[in-house]
Structure formats: structure tokens, C-alpha cells
Amino acid sequence: MIVTVVSMPEMAVARTDVAEARDRLATEPFLLVDVELPEEQRTEPGSVAEQLGLDIEGLEWFGTADEPARAEYLGDRAGFVVPVVRGERFTHVHVVVTDRFLATVHRGRIDLARTVTEMAHERPVDTVAVLFLLLGEALGTFRRAAVQALLEAEELEDDMFEERSPDQVYRLAQLRRHSARLHHYLRPFLEVTDEVLTRRLMSRSFPKERQRLVREFQTSSRLVLADIESLQEATRRAFASYSSLIAGEQNGVINRLAIVSVVFLPLSFLTGFFGMNFTFLTDKLESRGEFWLLAVGLQALVLCISLYVLHRTRIWRRLREDD
């Protein structure tokens, strides 16, 4: 367990142990405590809060593994389970906020303390402002992941028109799955958060500054969700483009086979016909001239007629344009 404490508004970051963090939570008026747990560690409900000396009645899920997205308001405190993207990995950050402190628990490294200190220019005036900074950073991880994947999908679609390969389809499938996971993790969180925040906006006692923070967060969340939906649409479009290009190539192959059939099927018919051993051929066609006239001459005539028909129907021109 790694515990990081950030004193605000000074933005003083310090690594400490659980005991010191518990003492500072009990005495200091404006504090952020970030707890990093090993990814494989599983904790009992309430154990992390008990070690930190927190009273989280109604938020017993705080610090437990495999919790879904949450947003709960309990009067003097609120709790959130916030999804965060790190490359191809998704994790959840558990957040409890009161008027005096903001405590977070997550598995694996996320560097929340560094994120807060980098946002020192925002000058958060209270724990609620810090909360919305963290929520905004969580949205930012989804936005960056969606934009990066969107650009890659567009590059793959451009490359398809130059040269196609199975690797492009495989990568597009990965991007499509990634977009689905982004949507799967973010959409439930936005729904539960929007429900809680909308109820708070309807309260006349809710301060105007916090109303502004809520509206900014809701606007940002809609934009991020739109980016993810754009990524999903881009992957679908890229798959459709790949399928269209392959279908065009297959149509070209079928057209060439049709041309070959038009040329050689009549020849095959004439060859088979004159290869039959019936009375007219055996009794009447005895000279070499008759053979060349009927056998080869008819085949040449059929071939010329076939080529003329192909030329008149402009099939040759369409094939050249496809190439």
C-alpha cells in the first residue's frame, strides 16, 4: 500500500504511512489522500476506510475490488467509483469527498497526486473543486484514448486504398473492440453521475460556483461521449470501406472470368460439335479445305463476333478504369 498526501492549497505532496495519513485526516482542514493498492490485492469492505479512520457509513464499497461505476450523495459526503483509462487497461478509482478531505483508492499506478499538483494553476478552493478536477482528468483519459484510436482508424482507412492486408482488418477489429470498451466503461458512470448532479442542481442551496463546475463537467462528458461514438462510427466506416474494396476486386475477377467464358465457350462448343463422329462429317467433309473452312473458320468467326460484342458493350473500358 502506497499512501500519498497532498496538503492544499499549498499543493505540498508527501509520501507517508497509513498511521500518519489517518492523523492528518483527523486534524487538517483541506487534504487529499491517495492510496495505491497492489493490483492483485483484494480487500474486505470497509477495511481501507478503517485503516484511514474514515466514517463512510453508506459507502462500504470504498476500496473493494470489482466495484461498478457509482455516484452517491449522502448529505455531508459523496462517493464515486470513477473509470480511468491507462493505455489498453481500464481501472476504477474510488473517491470519497467531504468538506475537509478527499480520499481516493485505486489499484495500480495512476499518479493522481501528480495530476492534482500539475493543475495547481486551477487553484481549487475546496475539496469539491478538487473532485471536479479529478473527474475532468478521468474524462480526459477517455478523450485522449478515443482521439488516438480515431486517428489510427482514419490512417488505416487511407492505407487501404493504397494496399490492403489482413493486418489492417485485425487492427480495425481491435480498435472497434477498444471503442466498445470505452463506451462500456464510461456510459454507466456518466448516467449515474448525471442523475446525482442533476438532483443537486435542482437544490436551491447548491452554491453557484459548484453549479458552474457541474455544468462544465456535464458538457465535457457529452463531448467525450461524442468522441467515442465518432470512433465507433469511424471503425464501422473503415470496415465498410474494406468490404467495398474487396467486393470491387472480386467483381473485376468475375468480369474477367465472364470475358474468358464468352470467348472460349463458343470455341469449346464448335470443337465438341465437329469432334463428333456422325455421318455428315465422315461421308461429306473429306477435303482439307472443307476442314479449315468449317472447323477453324467458324471458330475464328465466333471469336471475332465475341470480341466485337465486348467492345461495343464497353466492358474493356470498364475493366481498364477499374485497374
PDB file of N, CA and C in Angstrom, residues 120-167:
ATOM      1  N   ALA A 120      -2.209  22.945 -10.469  1.00  0.00           N
ATOM      2  CA  ALA A 120      -2.162  23.978  -9.425  1.00  0.00           C
ATOM      3  C   ALA A 120      -2.650  25.326  -9.934  1.00  0.00           C
ATOM      4  N   HIS A 121      -2.490  25.571 -11.248  1.00  0.00           N
ATOM      5  CA  HIS A 121      -2.952  26.844 -11.796  1.00  0.00           C
ATOM      6  C   HIS A 121      -4.467  26.978 -11.721  1.00  0.00           C
ATOM      7  N   GLU A 122      -5.181  25.837 -11.555  1.00  0.00           N
ATOM      8  CA  GLU A 122      -6.634  25.900 -11.402  1.00  0.00           C
ATOM      9  C   GLU A 122      -7.040  26.473 -10.049  1.00  0.00           C
ATOM     10  N   ARG A 123      -6.121  26.399  -9.063  1.00  0.00           N
ATOM     11  CA  ARG A 123      -6.338  26.932  -7.719  1.00  0.00           C
ATOM     12  C   ARG A 123      -7.670  26.464  -7.111  1.00  0.00           C
ATOM     13  N   PRO A 124      -7.797  25.164  -6.846  1.00  0.00           N
ATOM     14  CA  PRO A 124      -9.034  24.668  -6.232  1.00  0.00           C
ATOM     15  C   PRO A 124      -9.213  25.265  -4.836  1.00  0.00           C
ATOM     16  N   VAL A 125     -10.399  25.770  -4.585  1.00  0.00           N
ATOM     17  CA  VAL A 125     -10.650  26.462  -3.320  1.00  0.00           C
ATOM     18  C   VAL A 125     -11.171  25.521  -2.240  1.00  0.00           C
ATOM     19  N   ASP A 126     -11.671  24.352  -2.639  1.00  0.00           N
ATOM     20  CA  ASP A 126     -12.175  23.410  -1.647  1.00  0.00           C
ATOM     21  C   ASP A 126     -12.100  21.998  -2.219  1.00  0.00           C
ATOM     22  N   THR A 127     -12.532  21.042  -1.430  1.00  0.00           N
ATOM     23  CA  THR A 127     -12.440  19.647  -1.854  1.00  0.00           C
ATOM     24  C   THR A 127     -13.354  19.345  -3.041  1.00  0.00           C
ATOM     25  N   VAL A 128     -14.466  20.038  -3.150  1.00  0.00           N
ATOM     26  CA  VAL A 128     -15.362  19.808  -4.281  1.00  0.00           C
ATOM     27  C   VAL A 128     -14.697  20.230  -5.590  1.00  0.00           C
ATOM     28  N   ALA A 129     -13.976  21.345  -5.564  1.00  0.00           N
ATOM     29  CA  ALA A 129     -13.247  21.769  -6.759  1.00  0.00           C
ATOM     30  C   ALA A 129     -12.182  20.745  -7.141  1.00  0.00           C
ATOM     31  N   VAL A 130     -11.503  20.182  -6.131  1.00  0.00           N
ATOM     32  CA  VAL A 130     -10.520  19.131  -6.405  1.00  0.00           C
ATOM     33  C   VAL A 130     -11.205  17.908  -7.002  1.00  0.00           C
ATOM     34  N   LEU A 131     -12.382  17.567  -6.476  1.00  0.00           N
ATOM     35  CA  LEU A 131     -13.133  16.433  -7.006  1.00  0.00           C
ATOM     36  C   LEU A 131     -13.402  16.612  -8.491  1.00  0.00           C
ATOM     37  N   PHE A 132     -13.850  17.795  -8.894  1.00  0.00           N
ATOM     38  CA  PHE A 132     -14.165  18.004 -10.305  1.00  0.00           C
ATOM     39  C   PHE A 132     -12.899  18.056 -11.159  1.00  0.00           C
ATOM     40  N   LEU A 133     -11.772  18.440 -10.571  1.00  0.00           N
ATOM     41  CA  LEU A 133     -10.510  18.322 -11.304  1.00  0.00           C
ATOM     42  C   LEU A 133     -10.199  16.867 -11.604  1.00  0.00           C
ATOM     43  N   LEU A 134     -10.393  16.001 -10.608  1.00  0.00           N
ATOM     44  CA  LEU A 134     -10.139  14.574 -10.805  1.00  0.00           C
ATOM     45  C   LEU A 134     -11.130  13.971 -11.799  1.00  0.00           C
ATOM     46  N   LEU A 135     -12.393  14.354 -11.695  1.00  0.00           N
ATOM     47  CA  LEU A 135     -13.377  13.859 -12.647  1.00  0.00           C
ATOM     48  C   LEU A 135     -13.045  14.314 -14.071  1.00  0.00           C
ATOM     49  N   GLY A 136     -12.609  15.560 -14.188  1.00  0.00           N
ATOM     50  CA  GLY A 136     -12.210  16.056 -15.502  1.00  0.00           C
ATOM     51  C   GLY A 136     -11.010  15.317 -16.058  1.00  0.00           C
ATOM     52  N   GLU A 137     -10.051  14.988 -15.182  1.00  0.00           N
ATOM     53  CA  GLU A 137      -8.884  14.222 -15.629  1.00  0.00           C
ATOM     54  C   GLU A 137      -9.293  12.818 -16.054  1.00  0.00           C
ATOM     55  N   ALA A 138     -10.239  12.212 -15.345  1.00  0.00           N
ATOM     56  CA  ALA A 138     -10.733  10.897 -15.748  1.00  0.00           C
ATOM     57  C   ALA A 138     -11.379  10.957 -17.128  1.00  0.00           C
ATOM     58  N   LEU A 139     -12.187  11.991 -17.372  1.00  0.00           N
ATOM     59  CA  LEU A 139     -12.760  12.179 -18.707  1.00  0.00           C
ATOM     60  C   LEU A 139     -11.666  12.395 -19.751  1.00  0.00           C
ATOM     61  N   GLY A 140     -10.610  13.117 -19.343  1.00  0.00           N
ATOM     62  CA  GLY A 140      -9.513  13.367 -20.267  1.00  0.00           C
ATOM     63  C   GLY A 140      -8.824  12.097 -20.727  1.00  0.00           C
ATOM     64  N   THR A 141      -8.718  11.103 -19.846  1.00  0.00           N
ATOM     65  CA  THR A 141      -8.105   9.838 -20.260  1.00  0.00           C
ATOM     66  C   THR A 141      -8.944   9.155 -21.331  1.00  0.00           C
ATOM     67  N   PHE A 142     -10.262   9.230 -21.218  1.00  0.00           N
ATOM     68  CA  PHE A 142     -11.131   8.650 -22.248  1.00  0.00           C
ATOM     69  C   PHE A 142     -11.042   9.445 -23.541  1.00  0.00           C
ATOM     70  N   ARG A 143     -10.981  10.778 -23.411  1.00  0.00           N
ATOM     71  CA  ARG A 143     -10.902  11.602 -24.619  1.00  0.00           C
ATOM     72  C   ARG A 143      -9.603  11.314 -25.379  1.00  0.00           C
ATOM     73  N   ARG A 144      -8.496  11.273 -24.680  1.00  0.00           N
ATOM     74  CA  ARG A 144      -7.216  11.026 -25.350  1.00  0.00           C
ATOM     75  C   ARG A 144      -7.190   9.646 -25.996  1.00  0.00           C
ATOM     76  N   ALA A 145      -7.735   8.645 -25.304  1.00  0.00           N
ATOM     77  CA  ALA A 145      -7.767   7.295 -25.869  1.00  0.00           C
ATOM     78  C   ALA A 145      -8.645   7.249 -27.116  1.00  0.00           C
ATOM     79  N   ALA A 146      -9.797   7.931 -27.071  1.00  0.00           N
ATOM     80  CA  ALA A 146     -10.712   7.921 -28.214  1.00  0.00           C
ATOM     81  C   ALA A 146     -10.110   8.647 -29.414  1.00  0.00           C
ATOM     82  N   VAL A 147      -9.497   9.804 -29.178  1.00  0.00           N
ATOM     83  CA  VAL A 147      -8.916  10.584 -30.283  1.00  0.00           C
ATOM     84  C   VAL A 147      -7.752   9.830 -30.912  1.00  0.00           C
ATOM     85  N   GLN A 148      -6.902   9.236 -30.088  1.00  0.00           N
ATOM     86  CA  GLN A 148      -5.770   8.487 -30.626  1.00  0.00           C
ATOM     87  C   GLN A 148      -6.246   7.307 -31.476  1.00  0.00           C
ATOM     88  N   ALA A 149      -7.237   6.575 -30.982  1.00  0.00           N
ATOM     89  CA  ALA A 149      -7.764   5.448 -31.748  1.00  0.00           C
ATOM     90  C   ALA A 149      -8.468   5.922 -33.016  1.00  0.00           C
ATOM     91  N   LEU A 150      -9.155   7.076 -32.940  1.00  0.00           N
ATOM     92  CA  LEU A 150      -9.839   7.616 -34.118  1.00  0.00           C
ATOM     93  C   LEU A 150      -8.850   7.964 -35.217  1.00  0.00           C
ATOM     94  N   LEU A 151      -7.745   8.601 -34.853  1.00  0.00           N
ATOM     95  CA  LEU A 151      -6.734   8.947 -35.855  1.00  0.00           C
ATOM     96  C   LEU A 151      -6.127   7.681 -36.471  1.00  0.00           C
ATOM     97  N   GLU A 152      -5.907   6.668 -35.650  1.00  0.00           N
ATOM     98  CA  GLU A 152      -5.343   5.422 -36.182  1.00  0.00           C
ATOM     99  C   GLU A 152      -6.322   4.752 -37.143  1.00  0.00           C
ATOM    100  N   ALA A 153      -7.610   4.766 -36.807  1.00  0.00           N
ATOM    101  CA  ALA A 153      -8.620   4.171 -37.695  1.00  0.00           C
ATOM    102  C   ALA A 153      -8.663   4.908 -39.027  1.00  0.00           C
ATOM    103  N   GLU A 154      -8.559   6.232 -39.011  1.00  0.00           N
ATOM    104  CA  GLU A 154      -8.576   7.004 -40.256  1.00  0.00           C
ATOM    105  C   GLU A 154      -7.328   6.729 -41.090  1.00  0.00           C
ATOM    106  N   GLU A 155      -6.173   6.576 -40.428  1.00  0.00           N
ATOM    107  CA  GLU A 155      -4.957   6.243 -41.171  1.00  0.00           C
ATOM    108  C   GLU A 155      -5.062   4.861 -41.809  1.00  0.00           C
ATOM    109  N   LEU A 156      -5.633   3.911 -41.084  1.00  0.00           N
ATOM    110  CA  LEU A 156      -5.815   2.577 -41.650  1.00  0.00           C
ATOM    111  C   LEU A 156      -6.737   2.620 -42.867  1.00  0.00           C
ATOM    112  N   GLU A 157      -7.794   3.425 -42.772  1.00  0.00           N
ATOM    113  CA  GLU A 157      -8.716   3.529 -43.902  1.00  0.00           C
ATOM    114  C   GLU A 157      -8.025   4.137 -45.116  1.00  0.00           C
ATOM    115  N   ASP A 158      -7.156   5.140 -44.915  1.00  0.00           N
ATOM    116  CA  ASP A 158      -6.408   5.718 -46.028  1.00  0.00           C
ATOM    117  C   ASP A 158      -5.442   4.698 -46.632  1.00  0.00           C
ATOM    118  N   ASP A 159      -4.774   3.919 -45.778  1.00  0.00           N
ATOM    119  CA  ASP A 159      -3.817   2.924 -46.273  1.00  0.00           C
ATOM    120  C   ASP A 159      -4.499   1.833 -47.093  1.00  0.00           C
ATOM    121  N   MET A 160      -5.770   1.553 -46.793  1.00  0.00           N
ATOM    122  CA  MET A 160      -6.476   0.503 -47.521  1.00  0.00           C
ATOM    123  C   MET A 160      -6.579   0.814 -49.011  1.00  0.00           C
ATOM    124  N   PHE A 161      -6.697   2.108 -49.339  1.00  0.00           N
ATOM    125  CA  PHE A 161      -6.840   2.469 -50.738  1.00  0.00           C
ATOM    126  C   PHE A 161      -5.509   2.347 -51.485  1.00  0.00           C
ATOM    127  N   GLU A 162      -4.404   2.262 -50.750  1.00  0.00           N
ATOM    128  CA  GLU A 162      -3.102   2.062 -51.374  1.00  0.00           C
ATOM    129  C   GLU A 162      -2.754   0.585 -51.477  1.00  0.00           C
ATOM    130  N   GLU A 163      -2.906  -0.112 -50.367  1.00  0.00           N
ATOM    131  CA  GLU A 163      -2.578  -1.541 -50.328  1.00  0.00           C
ATOM    132  C   GLU A 163      -3.330  -2.185 -49.162  1.00  0.00           C
ATOM    133  N   ARG A 164      -3.966  -3.307 -49.440  1.00  0.00           N
ATOM    134  CA  ARG A 164      -4.760  -3.979 -48.413  1.00  0.00           C
ATOM    135  C   ARG A 164      -4.023  -5.208 -47.894  1.00  0.00           C
ATOM    136  N   SER A 165      -4.211  -5.455 -46.597  1.00  0.00           N
ATOM    137  CA  SER A 165      -3.582  -6.613 -45.973  1.00  0.00           C
ATOM    138  C   SER A 165      -4.472  -7.088 -44.836  1.00  0.00           C
ATOM    139  N   PRO A 166      -4.386  -8.366 -44.453  1.00  0.00           N
ATOM    140  CA  PRO A 166      -5.189  -8.888 -43.337  1.00  0.00           C
ATOM    141  C   PRO A 166      -4.875  -8.197 -42.013  1.00  0.00           C
ATOM    142  N   ASP A 167      -3.652  -7.681 -41.871  1.00  0.00           N
ATOM    143  CA  ASP A 167      -3.297  -7.000 -40.617  1.00  0.00           C
ATOM    144  C   ASP A 167      -4.179  -5.772 -40.379  1.00  0.00           C
TER     145      ASP A 167
END
